[in-house]
XYZ file of C-alpha atoms in Angstrom:
521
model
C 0.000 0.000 0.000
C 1.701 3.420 -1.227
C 0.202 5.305 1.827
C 2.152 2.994 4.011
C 5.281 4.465 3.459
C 7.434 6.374 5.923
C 10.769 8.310 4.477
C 11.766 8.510 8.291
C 15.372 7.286 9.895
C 13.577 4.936 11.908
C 13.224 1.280 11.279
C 10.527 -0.616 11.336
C 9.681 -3.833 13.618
C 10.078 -6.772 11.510
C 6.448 -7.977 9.548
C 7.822 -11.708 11.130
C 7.155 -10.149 14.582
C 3.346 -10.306 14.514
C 1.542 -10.879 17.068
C -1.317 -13.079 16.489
C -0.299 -14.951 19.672
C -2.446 -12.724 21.869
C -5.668 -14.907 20.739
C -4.338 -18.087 19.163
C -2.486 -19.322 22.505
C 0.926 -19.453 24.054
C 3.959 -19.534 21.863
C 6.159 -22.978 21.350
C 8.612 -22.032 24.176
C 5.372 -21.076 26.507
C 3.532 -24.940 25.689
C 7.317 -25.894 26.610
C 7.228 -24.129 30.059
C 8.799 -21.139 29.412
C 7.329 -17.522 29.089
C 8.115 -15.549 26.522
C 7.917 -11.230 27.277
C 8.242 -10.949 23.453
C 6.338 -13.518 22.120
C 3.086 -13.965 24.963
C 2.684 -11.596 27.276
C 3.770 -8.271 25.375
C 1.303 -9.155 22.602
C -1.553 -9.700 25.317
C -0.851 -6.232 26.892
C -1.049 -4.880 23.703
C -4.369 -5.658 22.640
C -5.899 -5.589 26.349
C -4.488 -3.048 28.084
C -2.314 -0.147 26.389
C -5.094 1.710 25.518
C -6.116 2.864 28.958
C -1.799 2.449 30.227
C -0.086 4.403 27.622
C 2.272 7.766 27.929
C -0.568 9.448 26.613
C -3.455 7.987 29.257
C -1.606 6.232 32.367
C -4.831 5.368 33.709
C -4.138 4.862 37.479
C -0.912 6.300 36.816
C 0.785 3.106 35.139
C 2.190 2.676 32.033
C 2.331 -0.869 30.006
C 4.031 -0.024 26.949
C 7.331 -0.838 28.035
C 8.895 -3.532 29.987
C 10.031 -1.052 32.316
C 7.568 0.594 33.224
C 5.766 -2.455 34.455
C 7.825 -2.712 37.089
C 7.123 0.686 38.368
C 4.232 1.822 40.812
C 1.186 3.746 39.592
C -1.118 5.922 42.315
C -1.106 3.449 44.557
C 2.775 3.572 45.137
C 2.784 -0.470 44.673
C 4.849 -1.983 42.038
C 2.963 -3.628 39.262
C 5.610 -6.387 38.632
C 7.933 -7.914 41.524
C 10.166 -10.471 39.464
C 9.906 -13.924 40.528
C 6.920 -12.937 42.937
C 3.100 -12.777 40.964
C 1.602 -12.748 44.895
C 3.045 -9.722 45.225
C 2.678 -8.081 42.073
C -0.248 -5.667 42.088
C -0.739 -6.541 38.550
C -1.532 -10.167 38.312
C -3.501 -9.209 41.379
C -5.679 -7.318 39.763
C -5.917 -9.253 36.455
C -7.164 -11.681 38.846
C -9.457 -9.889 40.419
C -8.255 -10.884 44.229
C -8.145 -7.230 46.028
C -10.209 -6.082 47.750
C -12.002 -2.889 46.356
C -10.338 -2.504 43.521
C -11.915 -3.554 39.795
C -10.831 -6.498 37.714
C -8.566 -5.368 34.665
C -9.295 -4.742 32.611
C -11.386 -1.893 33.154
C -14.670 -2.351 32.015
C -13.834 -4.521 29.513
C -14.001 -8.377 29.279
C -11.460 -10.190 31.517
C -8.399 -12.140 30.350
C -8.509 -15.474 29.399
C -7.617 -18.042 31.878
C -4.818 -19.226 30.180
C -3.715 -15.490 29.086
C -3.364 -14.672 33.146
C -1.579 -17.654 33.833
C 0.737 -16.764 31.227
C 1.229 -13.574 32.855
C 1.483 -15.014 36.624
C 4.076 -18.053 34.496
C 5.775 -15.162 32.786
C 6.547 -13.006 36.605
C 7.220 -16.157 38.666
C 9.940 -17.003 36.534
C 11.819 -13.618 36.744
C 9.459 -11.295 34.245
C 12.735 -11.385 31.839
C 12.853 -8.988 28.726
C 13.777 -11.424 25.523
C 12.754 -8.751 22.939
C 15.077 -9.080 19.853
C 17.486 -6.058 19.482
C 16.101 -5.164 16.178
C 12.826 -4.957 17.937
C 13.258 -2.737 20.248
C 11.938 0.891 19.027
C 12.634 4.125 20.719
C 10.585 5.656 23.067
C 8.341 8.176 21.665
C 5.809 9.794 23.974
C 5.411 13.515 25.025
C 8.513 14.090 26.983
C 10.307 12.578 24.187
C 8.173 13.368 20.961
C 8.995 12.063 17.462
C 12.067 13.738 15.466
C 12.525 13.730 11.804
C 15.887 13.190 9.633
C 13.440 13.122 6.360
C 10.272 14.402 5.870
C 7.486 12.098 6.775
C 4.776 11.065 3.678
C 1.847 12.454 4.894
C -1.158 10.177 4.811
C -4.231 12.254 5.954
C -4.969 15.475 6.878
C -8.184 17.471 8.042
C -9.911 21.368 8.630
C -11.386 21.659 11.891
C -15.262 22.808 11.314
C -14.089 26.543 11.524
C -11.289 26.117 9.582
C -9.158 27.207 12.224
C -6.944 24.321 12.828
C -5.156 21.712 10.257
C -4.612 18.062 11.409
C -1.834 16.308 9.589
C -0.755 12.648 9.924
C 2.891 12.556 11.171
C 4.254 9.774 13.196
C 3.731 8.655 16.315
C 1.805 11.322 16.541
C -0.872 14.489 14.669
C 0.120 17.772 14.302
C -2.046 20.527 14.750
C -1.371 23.641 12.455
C -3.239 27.289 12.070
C -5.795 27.194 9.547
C -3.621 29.375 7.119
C -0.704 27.955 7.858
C 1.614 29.999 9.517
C 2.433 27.704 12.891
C 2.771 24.511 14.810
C 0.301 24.665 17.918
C 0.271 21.325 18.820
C 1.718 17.591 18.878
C -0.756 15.006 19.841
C 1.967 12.152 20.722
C 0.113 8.745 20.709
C 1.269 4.918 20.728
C 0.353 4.067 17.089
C 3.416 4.753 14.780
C 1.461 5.022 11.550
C -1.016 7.374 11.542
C -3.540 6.591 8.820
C -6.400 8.984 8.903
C -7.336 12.008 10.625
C -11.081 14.122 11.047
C -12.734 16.214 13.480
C -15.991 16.130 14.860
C -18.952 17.933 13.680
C -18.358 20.132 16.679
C -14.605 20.611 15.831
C -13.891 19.376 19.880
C -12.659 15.866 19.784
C -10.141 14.540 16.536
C -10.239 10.533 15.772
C -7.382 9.323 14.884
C -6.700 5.296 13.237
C -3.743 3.779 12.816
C -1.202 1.201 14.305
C 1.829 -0.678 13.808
C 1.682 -2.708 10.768
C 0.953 -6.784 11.517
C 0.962 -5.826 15.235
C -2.162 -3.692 16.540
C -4.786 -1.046 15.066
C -5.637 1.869 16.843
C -8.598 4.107 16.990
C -7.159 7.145 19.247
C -10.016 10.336 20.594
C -8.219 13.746 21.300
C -9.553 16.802 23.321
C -8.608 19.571 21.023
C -8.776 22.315 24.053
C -6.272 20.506 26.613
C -4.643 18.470 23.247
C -5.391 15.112 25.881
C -5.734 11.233 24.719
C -9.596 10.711 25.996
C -9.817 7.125 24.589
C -7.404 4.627 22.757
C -9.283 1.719 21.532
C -7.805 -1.522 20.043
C -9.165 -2.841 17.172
C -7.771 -5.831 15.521
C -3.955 -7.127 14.469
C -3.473 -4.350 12.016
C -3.772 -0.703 10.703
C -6.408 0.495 10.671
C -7.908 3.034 8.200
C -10.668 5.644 7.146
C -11.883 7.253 9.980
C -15.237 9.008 9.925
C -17.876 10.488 12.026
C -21.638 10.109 12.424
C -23.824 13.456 11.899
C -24.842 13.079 15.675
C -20.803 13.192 16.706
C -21.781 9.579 18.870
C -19.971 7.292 16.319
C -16.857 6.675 14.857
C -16.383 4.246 12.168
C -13.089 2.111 10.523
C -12.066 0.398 7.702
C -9.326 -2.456 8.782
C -6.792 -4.525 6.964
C -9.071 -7.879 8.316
C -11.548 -6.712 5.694
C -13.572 -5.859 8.292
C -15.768 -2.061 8.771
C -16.726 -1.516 12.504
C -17.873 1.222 14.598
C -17.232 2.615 17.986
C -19.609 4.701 20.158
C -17.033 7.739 21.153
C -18.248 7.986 24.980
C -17.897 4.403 25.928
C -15.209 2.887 23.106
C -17.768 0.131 22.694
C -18.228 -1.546 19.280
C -21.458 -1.198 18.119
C -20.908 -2.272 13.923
C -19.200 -4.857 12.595
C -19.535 -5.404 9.276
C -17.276 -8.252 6.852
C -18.627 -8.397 3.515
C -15.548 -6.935 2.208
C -13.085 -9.751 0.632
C -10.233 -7.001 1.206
C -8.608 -3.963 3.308
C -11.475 -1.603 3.795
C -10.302 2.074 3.151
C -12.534 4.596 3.603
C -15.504 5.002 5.648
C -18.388 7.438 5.409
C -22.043 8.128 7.591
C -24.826 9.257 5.756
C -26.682 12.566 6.623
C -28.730 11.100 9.252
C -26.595 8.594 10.266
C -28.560 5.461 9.631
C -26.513 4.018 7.188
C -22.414 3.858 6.829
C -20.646 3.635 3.102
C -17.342 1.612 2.784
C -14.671 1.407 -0.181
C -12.228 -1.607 -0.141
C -9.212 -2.820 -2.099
C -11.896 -5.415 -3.740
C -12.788 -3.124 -5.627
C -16.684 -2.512 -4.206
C -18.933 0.014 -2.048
C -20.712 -1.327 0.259
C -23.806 -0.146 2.490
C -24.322 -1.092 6.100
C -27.346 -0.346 8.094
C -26.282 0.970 11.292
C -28.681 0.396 13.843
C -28.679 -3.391 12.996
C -25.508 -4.013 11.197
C -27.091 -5.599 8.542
C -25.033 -5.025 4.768
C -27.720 -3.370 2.639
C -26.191 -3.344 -0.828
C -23.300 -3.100 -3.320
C -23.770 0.366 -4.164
C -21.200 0.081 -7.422
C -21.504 -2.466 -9.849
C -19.981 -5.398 -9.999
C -19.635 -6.477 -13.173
C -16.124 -6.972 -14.006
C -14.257 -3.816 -15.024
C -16.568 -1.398 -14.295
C -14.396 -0.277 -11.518
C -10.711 -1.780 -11.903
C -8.684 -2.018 -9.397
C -9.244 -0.896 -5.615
C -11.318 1.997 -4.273
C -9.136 3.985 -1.914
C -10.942 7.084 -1.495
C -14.772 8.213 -0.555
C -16.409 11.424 0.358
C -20.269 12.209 1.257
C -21.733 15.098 -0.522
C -22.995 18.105 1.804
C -26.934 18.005 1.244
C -27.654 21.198 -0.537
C -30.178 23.620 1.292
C -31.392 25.811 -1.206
C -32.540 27.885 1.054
C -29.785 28.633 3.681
C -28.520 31.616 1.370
C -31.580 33.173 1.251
C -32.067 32.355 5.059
C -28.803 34.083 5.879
C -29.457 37.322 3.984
C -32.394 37.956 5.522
C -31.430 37.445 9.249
C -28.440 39.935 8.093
C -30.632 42.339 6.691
C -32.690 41.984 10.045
C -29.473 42.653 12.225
C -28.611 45.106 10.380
C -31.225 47.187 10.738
C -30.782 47.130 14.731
C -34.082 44.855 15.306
C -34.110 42.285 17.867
C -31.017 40.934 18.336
C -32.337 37.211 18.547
C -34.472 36.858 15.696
C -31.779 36.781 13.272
C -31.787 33.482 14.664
C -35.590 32.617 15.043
C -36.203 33.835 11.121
C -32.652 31.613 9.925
C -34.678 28.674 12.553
C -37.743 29.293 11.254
C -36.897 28.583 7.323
C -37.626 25.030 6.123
C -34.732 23.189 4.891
C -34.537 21.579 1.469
C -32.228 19.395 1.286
C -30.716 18.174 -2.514
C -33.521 16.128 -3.421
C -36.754 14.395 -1.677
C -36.625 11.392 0.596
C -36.505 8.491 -0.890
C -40.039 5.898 0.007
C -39.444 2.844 2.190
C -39.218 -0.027 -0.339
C -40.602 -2.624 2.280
C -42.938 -2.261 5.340
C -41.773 -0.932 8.305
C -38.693 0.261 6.819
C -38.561 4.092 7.293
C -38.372 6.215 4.446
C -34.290 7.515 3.585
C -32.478 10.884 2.544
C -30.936 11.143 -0.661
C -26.984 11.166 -0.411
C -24.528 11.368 -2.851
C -20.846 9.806 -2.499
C -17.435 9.987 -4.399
C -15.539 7.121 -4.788
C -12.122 7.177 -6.575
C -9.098 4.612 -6.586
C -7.377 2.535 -8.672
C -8.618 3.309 -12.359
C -8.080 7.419 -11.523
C -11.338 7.666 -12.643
C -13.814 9.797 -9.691
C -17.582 8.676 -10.046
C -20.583 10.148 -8.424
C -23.126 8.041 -7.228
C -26.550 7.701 -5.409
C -25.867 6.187 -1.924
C -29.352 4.328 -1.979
C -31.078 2.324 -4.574
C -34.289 3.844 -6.226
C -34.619 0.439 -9.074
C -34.951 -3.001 -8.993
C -30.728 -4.309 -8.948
C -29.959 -6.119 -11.924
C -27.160 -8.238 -11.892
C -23.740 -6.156 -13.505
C -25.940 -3.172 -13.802
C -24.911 0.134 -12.125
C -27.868 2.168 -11.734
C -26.697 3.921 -8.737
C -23.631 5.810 -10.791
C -24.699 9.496 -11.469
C -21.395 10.461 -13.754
C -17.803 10.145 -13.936
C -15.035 12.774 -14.344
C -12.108 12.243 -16.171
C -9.109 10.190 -15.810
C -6.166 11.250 -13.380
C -2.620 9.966 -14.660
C -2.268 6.965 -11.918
C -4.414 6.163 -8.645
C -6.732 8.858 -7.186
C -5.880 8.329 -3.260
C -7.592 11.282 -1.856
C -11.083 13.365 -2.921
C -12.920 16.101 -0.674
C -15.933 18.570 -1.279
C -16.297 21.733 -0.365
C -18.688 22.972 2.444
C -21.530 23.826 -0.512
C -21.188 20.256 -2.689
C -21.058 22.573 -5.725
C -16.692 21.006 -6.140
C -14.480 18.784 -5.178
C -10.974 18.074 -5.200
C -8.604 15.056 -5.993
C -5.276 14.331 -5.643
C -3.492 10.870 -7.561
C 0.177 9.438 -7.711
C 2.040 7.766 -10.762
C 5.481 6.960 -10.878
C 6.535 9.577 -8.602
C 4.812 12.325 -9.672
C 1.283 13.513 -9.083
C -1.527 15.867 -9.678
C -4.530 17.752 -7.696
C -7.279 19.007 -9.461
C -10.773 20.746 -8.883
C -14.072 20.209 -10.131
C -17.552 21.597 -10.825
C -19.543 18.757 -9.885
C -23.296 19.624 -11.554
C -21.101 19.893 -15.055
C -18.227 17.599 -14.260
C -15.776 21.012 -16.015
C -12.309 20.552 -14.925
C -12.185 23.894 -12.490
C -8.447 24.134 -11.795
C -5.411 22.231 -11.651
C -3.038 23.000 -8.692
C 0.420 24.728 -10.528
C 2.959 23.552 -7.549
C 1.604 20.296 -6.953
C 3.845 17.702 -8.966
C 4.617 14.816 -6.610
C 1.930 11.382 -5.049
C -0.975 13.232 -3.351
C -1.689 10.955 -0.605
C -4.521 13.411 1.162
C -6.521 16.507 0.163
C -8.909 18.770 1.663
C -10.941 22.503 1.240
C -10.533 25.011 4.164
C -14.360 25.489 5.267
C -14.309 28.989 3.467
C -13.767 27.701 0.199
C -10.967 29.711 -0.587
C -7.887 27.159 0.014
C -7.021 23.216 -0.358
C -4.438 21.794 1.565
C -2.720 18.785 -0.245
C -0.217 16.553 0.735
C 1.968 13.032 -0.025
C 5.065 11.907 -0.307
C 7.045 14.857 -0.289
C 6.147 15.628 3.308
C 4.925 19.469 2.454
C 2.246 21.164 2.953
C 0.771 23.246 -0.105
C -2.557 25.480 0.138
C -3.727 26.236 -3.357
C -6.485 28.740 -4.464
C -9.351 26.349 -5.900
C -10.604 28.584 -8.771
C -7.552 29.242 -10.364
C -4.914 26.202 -8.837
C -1.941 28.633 -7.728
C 0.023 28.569 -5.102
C -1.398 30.417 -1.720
C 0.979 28.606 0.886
C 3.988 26.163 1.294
C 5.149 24.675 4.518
C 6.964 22.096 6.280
C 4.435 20.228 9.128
C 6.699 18.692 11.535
C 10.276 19.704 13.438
C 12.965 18.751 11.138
C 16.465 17.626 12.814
C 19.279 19.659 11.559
């Protein structure tokens, strides 16, 4: 996967050193009597328990992603590991559940395994030694020691705060938070995934979602307070990366694509999973909610879109056809198309008109309330009984043929085998794969960014007419992610070069250039 890769001078852990052991059972050398750190017990930590003990959220004041640091004490000034002495380790205490007053770990969450503890008590009683491989072991990376860069990181996924006035961008180990326009760093949100896939706000701009991982060793979904730039929630999810991040209407849910094929989705206040969905036959990429958040849109590497129904998980539909060719290669990129409200201009210049002329101050606001609100086209009727009637949405999808398309999201015909009734039109090629598409706030263009043999292109559109818009002047290397500033008057792109560019959409030049992360002399 192109997106994957990381011109940093840090190596990466070794795709032999997964860690599937955390569910399939002890290791050879644990069935032989002996523990492995490496091998059993790191991986079970891993997908159990660094999301709630990690630099970023020491819940309890313990940290588990080091062997170190389990020997320290948390809040309760008792070590969590005493080698060669589980009775008096606080942790296998409490993964057993034996004190007094205190909760079972994990937290809320499903206990370990029987065998998984008695790994762990094995694993302490026989010294709690560190065997992980030299090549293995990665430097720390956590706030007090946050990520530096020899090379320019390729930048997988950035994203405009709601009023435009921050810019996430995918760095690693960690998101960066940039000014809008560009001119300055404000923040580094320093996490435990090292590849940061995908990046988007909320629909109230307060909380950022963040997926990711460490290739063939966890996925990571990751919630940030944007005010006090805090971890709220890491949640694991599966033995992988994990990828397209994307938020209900409602702000409640956060769905994922994952390299298990697998989409699933995560209610933000408790972490719980409440979608899983594995129709896909490869990685899922991209994730999108409809308008009222009923259904959820996915684009995999096998080549289809799929619909879910949220509230009961059930796949609705190939929205793309299937027959063979239609759509070559993988779909890598998806956007939702903001329901027009043909009235909302109109709406707005009245309630200015009305301030203006020193009247009430509040019923700008009642008159802008009071205005009914049409969105792009009618519902659409329930097609079965007791099946409630559904919005119209529109999606992009773009990938491997460089070829966007607009479609319907739901199906208004009978389906017809290798038909593809749902496709509204298709814009023109894009030299190479289109990795990256975004509309603006009105749904009147979007933008799209591709890669080919090292170079690459970013272009806008006029979606009604499909006319070519722009094309961005400075852009001329992979586009990896795109976006429009909520104004309308910028897109950030960015790739494999590592830069930043923000490029006027009406006429593609060059507004701003800039380097996103702190580069090591």
């Amino acid at each position: 996967m192109t997106r994957t890769f990381l011109s940093l001078g840090f190596a990466l852990l070794s795709p032999a050193l997964i860690v599937a052991q955390a569910d399939k059972g002890p290791s050879a050398s644990a069935a032989s009597g002996k523990v492995s750190y490496y091998k059993d017990i790191r991986p079970i930590f891993q997908q159990h328990c660094q999301g709630c003990h990690q630099p970023a959220k020491p819940q309890g004041g313990y940290v588990m992603t080091s062997h170190a640091d389990l020997f320290k004490a948390g809040d309760s000034d008792e070590p969590g590991v005493v080698a060669g002495q589980p009775d008096k380790s606080l942790l296998v205490k409490l993964l057993f559940g034996t004190e007094k007053d205190r909760a079972r770990m994990p937290k809320g969450k499903d206990p370990l395994t029987d065998p998984q503890i008695k790994l762990v008590r094995d694993w302490v009683a026989q010294g709690a030694l560190d065997d992980t491989p030299k090549a293995a072991r990665a430097a720390l990376v956590d706030a007090d020691h946050p990520p530096t860069y020899e090379l320019l990181p390729v930048i997988t996924s950035i994203d405009y705060s709601p009023d435009g006035q921050l810019l996430a961008v995918a760095g690693y180990h960690e998101v960066l938070l940039h000014k809008g326009d560009g001119t300055g760093l404000i923040g580094r949100l320093i996490g435990l995934s090292e590849r940061i896939q995908s990046v988007a706000f909320s629909p109230d701009g307060k909380t950022l979602a963040v997926s990711g991982g460490d290739p063939g060793r966890f996925g990571e979904i990751q919630f940030w307070d944007i005010e006090k730039k805090s971890l709220r929630q890491s949640i694991s999810v599966s033995f992988d990366t994990v990828y397209g991040v994307s938020w209900s209407p409602d702000g409640k849910l956060v769905a994922c694509g994952c390299a298990d094929n697998t989409v699933r989705a995560f209610e933000v206040a408790t972490g719980k999973q409440v979608l899983f969905q594995g129709a896909h036959s490869d990685w899922v990429m991209a994730t999108v909610f409809s308008q009222d958040g009923q259904h959820l849109v996915s684009v995999s590497r096998d080549r289809s879109v799929k619909l879910t129904e949220v509230p009961t998980n059930r796949f609705i539909d190939n929205v793309t056809s299937i027959t063979p060719g239609a759509l070559k290669g993988g779909l890598l990129a998806l956007d939702l198309r903001p329901p027009k409200d043909l009235r909302v201009e109109q709406a707005s210049k009245i309630a200015h008109a009305v301030a203006q002329s020193r009247a009430w101050p509040y019923l700008a606001d009642v008159l802008a309330a009071m205005v009914p609100l049409k969105k792009r086209m009618s519902v659409i009727p329930p097609d079965a009984k007791d099946v409630p009637a559904k919005l119209y949405d529109e999606i992009l999808v773009a990938g491997a043929d460089g070829q966007p398309r607009l479609y319907k999201m739901h199906r208004e015909v009978k389906r017809v085998i290798g038909d593809d009734a749902n496709r509204l039109r298709e814009f023109e090629k894009f030299p190479g794969r289109v990795y990256a598409v975004a509309f603006d706030r009105s749904g009147k263009y979007f933008a799209a960014g591709s890669s080919l043999d090292g170079a690459g292109e970013a272009r806008v559109y006029e979606v009604e007419t499909g006319k070519r818009i722009s094309t961005f002047e400075a852009v001329k290397t992979p586009v990896y992610a795109i976006a429009f500033r909520p104004d309308g008057k910028a897109v950030a792109t960015a790739g494999f070069d590592g830069l930043i560019r923000l490029s006027d959409p009406m006429t593609g030049k060059l507004i701003k250039e800039f380097v996103p992360v702190p580069v090591k002399n």
